[in-house]
Short mmCIF file of C-alpha atoms in Angstrom, two decimals:
data_model
loop_
_atom_site.label_atom_id
_atom_site.label_comp_id
_atom_site.label_asym_id
_atom_site.label_seq_id
_atom_site.Cartn_x
_atom_site.Cartn_y
_atom_site.Cartn_z
CA UNK Y 11 -3.17 7.64 -46.31
CA UNK Y 12 -5.04 5.89 -43.45
CA UNK Y 13 -7.29 7.83 -41.07
CA UNK Y 14 -6.34 7.48 -37.37
CA UNK Y 15 -8.76 5.48 -35.18
CA UNK Y 16 -10.87 7.87 -33.06
CA UNK Y 17 -9.67 8.06 -29.45
CA UNK Y 18 -13.22 7.52 -28.18
CA UNK Y 19 -13.37 4.15 -29.95
CA UNK Y 20 -10.06 3.14 -28.38
CA UNK Y 21 -11.27 4.09 -24.90
CA UNK Y 22 -14.44 2.07 -25.42
CA UNK Y 23 -12.29 -0.85 -26.56
CA UNK Y 24 -10.12 -0.59 -23.44
CA UNK Y 25 -13.13 -0.52 -21.12
CA UNK Y 26 -14.88 -3.44 -22.81
CA UNK Y 27 -11.68 -5.45 -22.78
CA UNK Y 28 -11.10 -4.71 -19.08
CA UNK Y 29 -14.67 -5.56 -18.03
CA UNK Y 30 -14.99 -8.61 -20.24
CA UNK Y 31 -11.66 -10.15 -19.35
CA UNK Y 32 -11.76 -9.11 -15.68
CA UNK Y 33 -15.25 -10.36 -14.89
CA UNK Y 34 -14.96 -13.36 -17.21
CA UNK Y 35 -11.73 -14.56 -15.62
CA UNK Y 36 -13.07 -13.95 -12.10
CA UNK Y 37 -16.19 -15.97 -12.91
CA UNK Y 38 -14.14 -18.78 -14.42
CA UNK Y 39 -11.88 -19.02 -11.37
CA UNK Y 40 -14.73 -18.83 -8.84
CA UNK Y 41 -16.61 -21.66 -10.56
CA UNK Y 42 -13.87 -24.13 -9.68
CA UNK Y 43 -11.90 -25.10 -6.62
CA UNK Y 44 -9.80 -22.51 -4.74
CA UNK Y 45 -6.69 -21.92 -6.90
CA UNK Y 46 -4.25 -21.47 -4.02
CA UNK Y 47 -3.53 -23.13 -0.71
CA UNK Y 48 -4.37 -26.72 -1.70
CA UNK Y 49 -2.41 -29.62 -0.28
CA UNK Y 50 -2.46 -33.09 -1.77
CA UNK Y 51 -1.88 -36.42 -0.09
CA UNK Y 52 -2.11 -39.14 -2.71
CA UNK Y 53 -5.65 -38.90 -4.12
CA UNK Y 54 -6.81 -36.59 -1.32
CA UNK Y 55 -6.98 -32.81 -1.57
CA UNK Y 56 -7.45 -30.41 1.28
CA UNK Y 57 -7.49 -26.63 1.69
CA UNK Y 58 -6.32 -26.27 5.31
CA UNK Y 59 -7.00 -22.53 5.43
CA UNK Y 60 -10.53 -22.75 4.02
CA UNK Y 61 -12.08 -22.78 7.48
CA UNK Y 62 -9.82 -20.21 9.10
CA UNK Y 63 -9.56 -16.45 9.34
CA UNK Y 64 -6.57 -16.64 6.97
CA UNK Y 65 -8.67 -17.86 4.04
CA UNK Y 66 -7.65 -15.94 0.91
CA UNK Y 67 -10.16 -13.85 -1.10
CA UNK Y 68 -10.60 -16.62 -3.66
CA UNK Y 69 -11.56 -19.09 -0.94
CA UNK Y 70 -14.04 -16.64 0.58
CA UNK Y 71 -15.61 -15.87 -2.78
CA UNK Y 72 -15.86 -19.57 -3.69
CA UNK Y 73 -17.37 -20.48 -0.31
CA UNK Y 74 -19.93 -17.68 -0.76
CA UNK Y 75 -20.76 -18.74 -4.30
CA UNK Y 76 -21.25 -22.37 -3.30
CA UNK Y 77 -23.33 -21.39 -0.27
CA UNK Y 78 -20.99 -23.64 1.66
CA UNK Y 79 -20.14 -23.66 5.35
CA UNK Y 80 -16.63 -25.12 5.55
CA UNK Y 81 -15.44 -27.00 8.60
CA UNK Y 82 -13.58 -24.50 10.79
CA UNK Y 83 -9.97 -25.26 11.64
CA UNK Y 84 -10.84 -26.07 15.26
CA UNK Y 85 -13.68 -28.38 14.25
CA UNK Y 86 -11.97 -30.62 11.78
CA UNK Y 87 -10.67 -31.08 8.29
CA UNK Y 88 -12.41 -32.28 5.13
CA UNK Y 89 -10.35 -34.14 2.53
CA UNK Y 90 -11.80 -34.70 -0.92
CA UNK Y 91 -10.88 -37.35 -3.47
CA UNK Y 92 -11.97 -37.17 -7.10
CA UNK Y 93 -9.39 -39.67 -8.35
CA UNK Y 94 -8.06 -43.05 -7.27
CA UNK Y 95 -4.51 -43.83 -6.21
CA UNK Y 96 -3.36 -44.04 -9.83
CA UNK Y 97 -4.85 -40.65 -10.63
CA UNK Y 98 -7.83 -41.97 -12.65
CA UNK Y 99 -11.15 -40.22 -12.13
CA UNK Y 100 -13.49 -42.05 -9.75
CA UNK Y 101 -16.16 -43.74 -11.88
CA UNK Y 102 -19.39 -45.34 -10.66
CA UNK Y 103 -19.01 -48.15 -13.19
CA UNK Y 104 -15.95 -49.43 -11.33
CA UNK Y 105 -15.51 -50.90 -7.90
CA UNK Y 106 -13.01 -49.63 -5.36
CA UNK Y 107 -11.38 -50.67 -2.13
CA UNK Y 108 -10.71 -47.94 0.43
CA UNK Y 109 -8.51 -48.61 3.43
CA UNK Y 110 -6.98 -49.29 5.74
CA UNK Y 111 -6.05 -46.51 8.16
CA UNK Y 112 -7.09 -42.96 8.90
CA UNK Y 113 -5.19 -40.16 10.64
CA UNK Y 114 -5.68 -39.57 14.35
CA UNK Y 115 -8.96 -37.82 15.05
CA UNK Y 116 -11.68 -38.05 17.67
CA UNK Y 117 -13.90 -39.51 14.99
CA UNK Y 118 -14.13 -39.44 11.24
CA UNK Y 119 -16.69 -39.94 8.52
CA UNK Y 120 -16.24 -41.11 4.95
CA UNK Y 121 -19.02 -40.18 2.54
CA UNK Y 122 -19.70 -40.81 -1.15
CA UNK Y 123 -21.31 -38.06 -3.26
CA UNK Y 124 -22.54 -38.08 -6.83
CA UNK Y 125 -21.26 -35.71 -9.53
CA UNK Y 126 -23.53 -32.88 -8.27
CA UNK Y 127 -22.25 -33.18 -4.70
CA UNK Y 128 -25.52 -34.77 -3.52
CA UNK Y 129 -26.06 -37.94 -1.55
CA UNK Y 130 -27.20 -40.50 -4.09
CA UNK Y 131 -30.09 -42.76 -3.07
CA UNK Y 132 -28.77 -46.17 -2.08
CA UNK Y 133 -30.46 -49.49 -1.36
CA UNK Y 134 -29.39 -49.54 2.27
CA UNK Y 135 -29.97 -45.84 2.82
CA UNK Y 136 -26.30 -45.47 3.54
CA UNK Y 137 -23.90 -43.02 1.92
CA UNK Y 138 -21.07 -43.14 4.37
CA UNK Y 139 -19.36 -44.75 7.33
CA UNK Y 140 -18.23 -43.28 10.60
CA UNK Y 141 -15.19 -44.43 12.54
CA UNK Y 142 -17.13 -45.89 15.51
CA UNK Y 143 -19.49 -48.00 13.39
CA UNK Y 144 -17.06 -49.42 10.88
CA UNK Y 145 -16.05 -53.10 11.02
CA UNK Y 146 -12.33 -53.54 11.62
CA UNK Y 147 -9.90 -56.38 11.14
CA UNK Y 148 -7.53 -57.81 13.75
CA UNK Y 149 -4.91 -55.12 13.05
CA UNK Y 150 -7.52 -52.40 13.69
CA UNK Y 151 -7.53 -51.55 10.00
CA UNK Y 152 -10.63 -51.29 7.87
CA UNK Y 153 -11.66 -51.89 4.29
CA UNK Y 154 -14.56 -50.17 2.63
CA UNK Y 155 -15.90 -51.53 -0.66
CA UNK Y 156 -17.34 -49.02 -3.08
CA UNK Y 157 -19.35 -50.60 -5.87
CA UNK Y 158 -22.70 -50.62 -7.62
CA UNK Y 159 -23.42 -54.22 -6.66
CA UNK Y 160 -23.81 -55.56 -3.15
CA UNK Y 161 -20.62 -56.61 -1.47
CA UNK Y 162 -19.76 -58.09 1.92
CA UNK Y 163 -18.33 -56.10 4.81
CA UNK Y 164 -18.27 -52.34 4.83
CA UNK Y 165 -20.09 -51.63 1.60
CA UNK Y 166 -21.11 -48.30 0.14
CA UNK Y 167 -23.25 -48.26 -2.96
CA UNK Y 168 -22.05 -45.96 -5.73
CA UNK Y 169 -24.41 -43.65 -7.64
CA UNK Y 170 -26.12 -45.17 -10.72
CA UNK Y 171 -23.66 -43.63 -13.17
CA UNK Y 172 -21.07 -40.96 -13.77
CA UNK Y 173 -18.14 -39.75 -11.73
CA UNK Y 174 -18.38 -39.52 -7.97
CA UNK Y 175 -16.37 -38.07 -5.10
CA UNK Y 176 -15.37 -39.27 -1.66
CA UNK Y 177 -15.00 -36.90 1.29
CA UNK Y 178 -13.14 -37.91 4.43
CA UNK Y 179 -13.93 -35.64 7.36
CA UNK Y 180 -11.66 -35.75 10.37
CA UNK Y 181 -13.39 -34.21 13.35
CA UNK Y 182 -11.53 -32.76 16.31
CA UNK Y 183 -7.99 -33.46 15.17
CA UNK Y 184 -4.96 -32.77 17.34
CA UNK Y 185 -3.55 -29.24 16.93
CA UNK Y 186 -1.12 -29.31 14.03
CA UNK Y 187 -2.32 -32.58 12.50
CA UNK Y 188 -3.60 -30.78 9.44
CA UNK Y 189 -0.08 -29.68 8.59
CA UNK Y 190 1.92 -32.69 9.69
CA UNK Y 191 -0.29 -35.23 7.98
CA UNK Y 192 1.24 -37.49 5.37
CA UNK Y 193 -0.15 -39.67 2.64
CA UNK Y 194 0.66 -42.94 4.47
CA UNK Y 195 -1.82 -42.14 7.23
CA UNK Y 196 -4.67 -41.63 4.81
CA UNK Y 197 -6.74 -44.42 3.31
CA UNK Y 198 -5.79 -45.53 -0.17
CA UNK Y 199 -8.36 -45.74 -2.97
CA UNK Y 200 -7.68 -48.78 -5.11
CA UNK Y 201 -9.59 -49.48 -8.32
CA UNK Y 202 -10.49 -53.16 -8.58
CA UNK Y 203 -12.48 -53.76 -11.74
CA UNK Y 204 -14.71 -51.91 -14.11
CA UNK Y 205 -17.99 -53.37 -15.31
CA UNK Y 206 -20.51 -52.03 -17.74
CA UNK L 19 1.53 7.42 -33.48
CA UNK L 20 0.48 4.77 -35.97
CA UNK L 21 -2.81 2.96 -35.56
CA UNK L 22 -1.04 -0.28 -34.71
CA UNK L 23 0.85 1.30 -31.84
CA UNK L 24 -2.34 2.86 -30.57
CA UNK L 25 -4.19 -0.45 -30.61
CA UNK L 26 -1.31 -2.22 -28.88
CA UNK L 27 -1.17 0.45 -26.24
CA UNK L 28 -4.95 0.28 -25.76
CA UNK L 29 -4.80 -3.53 -25.42
CA UNK L 30 -2.08 -3.23 -22.81
CA UNK L 31 -4.17 -0.70 -20.87
CA UNK L 32 -7.16 -3.03 -21.18
CA UNK L 33 -5.18 -5.97 -19.77
CA UNK L 34 -3.90 -3.97 -16.81
CA UNK L 35 -7.41 -2.71 -16.08
CA UNK L 36 -8.78 -6.25 -16.49
CA UNK L 37 -6.45 -7.44 -13.73
CA UNK L 38 -7.86 -4.70 -11.52
CA UNK L 39 -11.44 -5.64 -12.38
CA UNK L 40 -10.64 -9.32 -11.69
CA UNK L 41 -9.27 -8.51 -8.23
CA UNK L 42 -12.18 -6.19 -7.42
CA UNK L 43 -14.73 -8.80 -8.57
CA UNK L 44 -13.16 -11.52 -6.40
CA UNK L 45 -13.02 -9.24 -3.36
CA UNK L 46 -16.61 -8.06 -3.79
CA UNK L 47 -18.11 -11.46 -4.62
CA UNK L 48 -18.90 -12.43 -0.98
CA UNK L 49 -20.73 -9.12 -0.38
CA UNK L 50 -22.91 -9.56 -3.44
CA UNK L 51 -23.61 -13.27 -3.08
CA UNK L 52 -27.27 -13.81 -2.21
CA UNK L 53 -27.29 -17.59 -2.08
CA UNK L 54 -24.42 -17.79 0.35
CA UNK L 55 -24.94 -19.28 3.79
CA UNK L 56 -25.55 -15.89 5.42
CA UNK L 57 -28.17 -14.98 2.84
CA UNK L 58 -30.00 -18.26 3.35
CA UNK L 59 -29.89 -17.91 7.13
CA UNK L 60 -31.68 -14.54 7.21
CA UNK L 61 -34.84 -16.20 8.54
CA UNK L 62 -32.98 -17.40 11.61
CA UNK L 63 -32.11 -13.84 12.72
CA UNK L 64 -35.28 -13.50 14.78
CA UNK L 65 -35.14 -17.01 16.24
CA UNK L 66 -33.93 -17.79 19.73
CA UNK L 67 -32.97 -21.32 18.81
CA UNK L 68 -30.64 -22.64 16.17
CA UNK L 69 -32.47 -23.91 13.09
CA UNK L 70 -31.57 -27.20 11.43
CA UNK L 71 -30.03 -26.66 8.01
CA UNK L 72 -28.79 -30.16 7.36
CA UNK L 73 -30.46 -33.01 9.24
CA UNK L 74 -28.46 -36.19 9.91
CA UNK L 75 -29.17 -39.08 7.57
CA UNK L 76 -29.21 -36.96 4.44
CA UNK L 77 -32.50 -35.04 4.46
CA UNK L 78 -33.29 -32.04 2.28
CA UNK L 79 -30.67 -29.33 2.58
CA UNK L 80 -29.14 -26.53 0.56
CA UNK L 81 -25.74 -27.20 2.09
CA UNK L 82 -23.34 -28.64 -0.51
CA UNK L 83 -21.75 -31.97 0.38
CA UNK L 84 -23.72 -32.52 3.61
CA UNK L 85 -22.28 -35.03 6.06
CA UNK L 86 -25.05 -37.56 6.81
CA UNK L 87 -23.45 -38.37 10.16
CA UNK L 88 -23.83 -34.89 11.62
CA UNK L 89 -26.74 -32.62 12.41
CA UNK L 90 -25.96 -29.06 11.35
CA UNK L 91 -27.92 -26.14 12.74
CA UNK L 92 -27.28 -22.42 12.53
CA UNK L 93 -28.46 -19.06 13.69
CA UNK L 94 -27.59 -15.71 12.16
CA UNK L 95 -26.73 -12.77 14.39
CA UNK L 96 -26.59 -9.02 14.12
CA UNK L 97 -24.53 -7.53 16.93
CA UNK L 98 -26.00 -4.05 16.45
CA UNK L 99 -28.84 -5.31 18.70
CA UNK L 100 -26.39 -6.29 21.44
CA UNK L 101 -24.03 -9.17 22.19
CA UNK L 102 -25.26 -12.65 21.33
CA UNK L 103 -25.15 -15.47 23.88
CA UNK L 104 -25.02 -18.97 22.53
CA UNK L 105 -25.57 -21.96 24.80
CA UNK L 106 -25.50 -25.69 24.21
CA UNK L 107 -25.83 -28.75 26.41
CA UNK L 108 -23.18 -31.26 25.54
CA UNK L 109 -23.42 -35.01 25.82
CA UNK L 110 -21.20 -37.96 25.02
CA UNK L 111 -20.93 -37.19 21.35
CA UNK L 112 -18.96 -34.58 19.49
CA UNK L 113 -20.48 -31.11 19.30
CA UNK L 114 -18.81 -28.07 17.81
CA UNK L 115 -19.49 -24.40 17.30
CA UNK L 116 -18.04 -22.35 14.50
CA UNK L 117 -18.45 -18.60 14.22
CA UNK L 118 -18.62 -17.06 10.76
CA UNK L 119 -18.78 -13.45 9.63
CA UNK L 120 -20.96 -12.41 6.75
CA UNK L 121 -18.13 -11.95 4.26
CA UNK L 122 -14.82 -12.63 6.01
CA UNK L 123 -15.11 -16.29 6.83
CA UNK L 124 -14.59 -18.17 10.07
CA UNK L 125 -13.37 -16.25 13.09
CA UNK L 126 -13.62 -18.79 15.88
CA UNK L 127 -14.42 -22.41 16.55
CA UNK L 128 -14.71 -24.53 19.65
CA UNK L 129 -15.71 -28.11 20.40
CA UNK L 130 -17.43 -29.73 23.36
CA UNK L 131 -14.00 -30.45 24.86
CA UNK L 132 -14.16 -26.89 26.16
CA UNK L 133 -17.50 -27.50 27.87
CA UNK L 134 -17.79 -26.89 31.60
CA UNK L 135 -20.09 -29.31 33.45
CA UNK L 136 -21.84 -30.36 30.27
CA UNK L 137 -22.51 -26.85 29.11
CA UNK L 138 -20.88 -24.73 26.46
CA UNK L 139 -21.69 -21.06 26.67
CA UNK L 140 -20.12 -18.18 24.76
CA UNK L 141 -20.86 -14.53 24.18
CA UNK L 142 -20.14 -12.95 20.79
CA UNK L 143 -19.58 -9.20 20.84
CA UNK L 144 -18.06 -6.32 18.94
CA UNK L 145 -14.81 -4.76 20.23
CA UNK L 146 -16.88 -1.81 21.50
CA UNK L 147 -19.30 -4.05 23.38
CA UNK L 148 -16.33 -5.84 24.93
CA UNK L 149 -14.96 -2.52 26.20
CA UNK L 150 -18.35 -1.62 27.63
CA UNK L 151 -18.75 -4.98 29.32
CA UNK L 152 -15.27 -4.69 30.85
CA UNK L 153 -15.94 -1.18 32.08
CA UNK L 154 -19.21 -2.28 33.69
CA UNK L 155 -17.65 -5.30 35.33
CA UNK L 156 -17.23 -5.54 39.08
CA UNK L 157 -13.51 -6.31 39.62
CA UNK L 158 -14.37 -8.42 42.69
CA UNK L 159 -16.79 -10.54 40.76
CA UNK L 160 -15.23 -11.24 37.40
CA UNK L 161 -17.62 -12.71 34.89
CA UNK L 162 -17.38 -16.32 33.88
CA UNK L 163 -18.49 -15.54 30.37
CA UNK L 164 -16.28 -16.67 27.55
CA UNK L 165 -16.18 -13.64 25.28
CA UNK L 166 -15.42 -13.74 21.60
CA UNK L 167 -14.87 -10.62 19.57
CA UNK L 168 -16.41 -10.69 16.12
CA UNK L 169 -14.61 -8.78 13.37
CA UNK L 170 -17.93 -7.93 11.72
CA UNK L 171 -21.34 -7.06 13.13
CA UNK L 172 -23.23 -9.57 11.03
CA UNK L 173 -22.56 -13.24 10.84
CA UNK L 174 -23.81 -16.66 11.81
CA UNK L 175 -23.08 -19.41 14.29
CA UNK L 176 -23.03 -23.01 13.15
CA UNK L 177 -23.42 -25.98 15.46
CA UNK L 178 -22.51 -29.49 14.40
CA UNK L 179 -23.60 -32.49 16.44
CA UNK L 180 -22.27 -35.96 15.69
CA UNK L 181 -24.52 -38.93 15.07
CA UNK L 182 -21.94 -41.69 14.57
CA UNK L 183 -24.66 -44.36 14.54
CA UNK L 184 -27.93 -44.09 12.62
CA UNK L 185 -29.83 -44.72 15.88
CA UNK L 186 -28.44 -41.47 17.28
CA UNK L 187 -29.76 -39.23 14.53
CA UNK L 188 -32.92 -38.11 16.29
CA UNK L 189 -30.97 -37.35 19.43
CA UNK L 190 -28.35 -35.35 17.50
CA UNK L 191 -31.00 -33.36 15.71
CA UNK L 192 -32.72 -32.56 19.00
CA UNK L 193 -29.40 -31.51 20.55
CA UNK L 194 -28.65 -29.22 17.60
CA UNK L 195 -32.12 -27.67 17.74
CA UNK L 196 -31.82 -27.10 21.48
CA UNK L 197 -28.90 -24.70 21.04
CA UNK L 198 -30.04 -21.23 21.98
CA UNK L 199 -28.72 -17.97 20.53
CA UNK L 200 -30.21 -14.97 22.23
CA UNK L 201 -29.43 -11.28 22.26
CA UNK L 202 -27.81 -10.60 25.60
CA UNK L 203 -29.90 -7.91 27.27
CA UNK L 204 -28.09 -8.00 30.61
CA UNK L 205 -24.82 -6.76 29.21
CA UNK L 206 -26.56 -3.73 27.76
CA UNK L 207 -28.36 -2.81 30.94
CA UNK L 208 -25.24 -3.19 33.01
CA UNK L 209 -23.47 -0.45 31.09
#
C-alpha cells in the first residue's frame, strides 16, 4: 500500500507553482507589447489609450519597464510598423516605398529605428522626415524611399542589417481622429526588392 | 483521498494562486520599477528648469524610440512641498506639456494652442491644495491660474518642442530648457 504524500510537501508545491507561474507569466507578458487595447490599420499598430488616464495595468507596467514616456492623448499619437503591407517583417536588406498620404495632424514625423529601438547612424545624419520638410508631388502626396543604398528624393537610410521599425507620430491631431482613423489615410509600406 | 486526487487539487490551487500572483505582479510593477522615467528623473526634482532628456537630432538619451525632430525635456515634482507652477514661452512651432504621475500614467496634456499671449502657464496641485487655494481666493479678483489636480503627489512634467527642420534644433532645445517648474510659494502663504 502506498504512503500518502505529506501535506507540507503539497503546500510547498502549491506555493512554488503559484509563484513560478504567476511571476513568470507576468514577466513574459511585460517584456512584449501591451496585450490589450491595440488597434491595427494595415501595417500600423497603435495603442490609443497608452497615453491616457485610462491606460490598463499592463500598459502602465510595460511603460514603466521600458522607461518610456508615451505621447499623451492630447499631444499626439504614435503608430508603429514592424511589417510591410503584405505582413512581412521589415528587413534592412530590402528597399521600401512609403507613401503617399498621412492623416490630418498639425505636423507629423516618420522615423526609422533599428532592432533595438535606437536611431541607427546614417550617412546623411538623417533618421526621419517631418511633414513640413518633406518633398511632395503635384497631388500633395509624398513618397519616402527606405533602402541601404542612396536613392533620389525623400530617402532614409536603413540600418546596416537586421529587422527595423518605422514610427509615424501624429502631433496635435483633431479630437477624435485617433478613433476615426482608417487604413486608407495612413501611408502604405511597399516592399520593392531585396538585395544581399 | 488518493494521492492523485491530492496532487490534482494542489495543482488547481496553485493555478488559481498563480493568477493572483500574476495580477499582483502586474499591478505592483510600476511601483517597483527603478529604471522607469520617474526613477531616472529624480535628479530634476531640485531643479527650477526642465532638463533635456532627449535632444533633437538624436543625441544620447535613455528614452526608447526618441523622435529626432523634437526636443524632450522634463522635470519631476513632489507636491508635498507645495503646488508646482510650470511656465513656457511658446513660439511658432509646436510645444506640448504632458503631466504624468509616478505610477498611474498620464493625467493631463496641453499644447501651445492653449497659450495666452505666447505664454503657457499651469499650476499642478493636490485636491487639498486646490481647496486651500479656493478658500484663500478673493472672490472679486479671481485668479487667472489654470489649475490641474494631480491624482498622485509625485510625478513629472514632460515638455516636447518641435524642430521640424534640422536648422531649428538648437532653438527647440533652448525653448525646452527654458521651461520653468517651480514650487509655488505664494499659494502656500496666501492660505
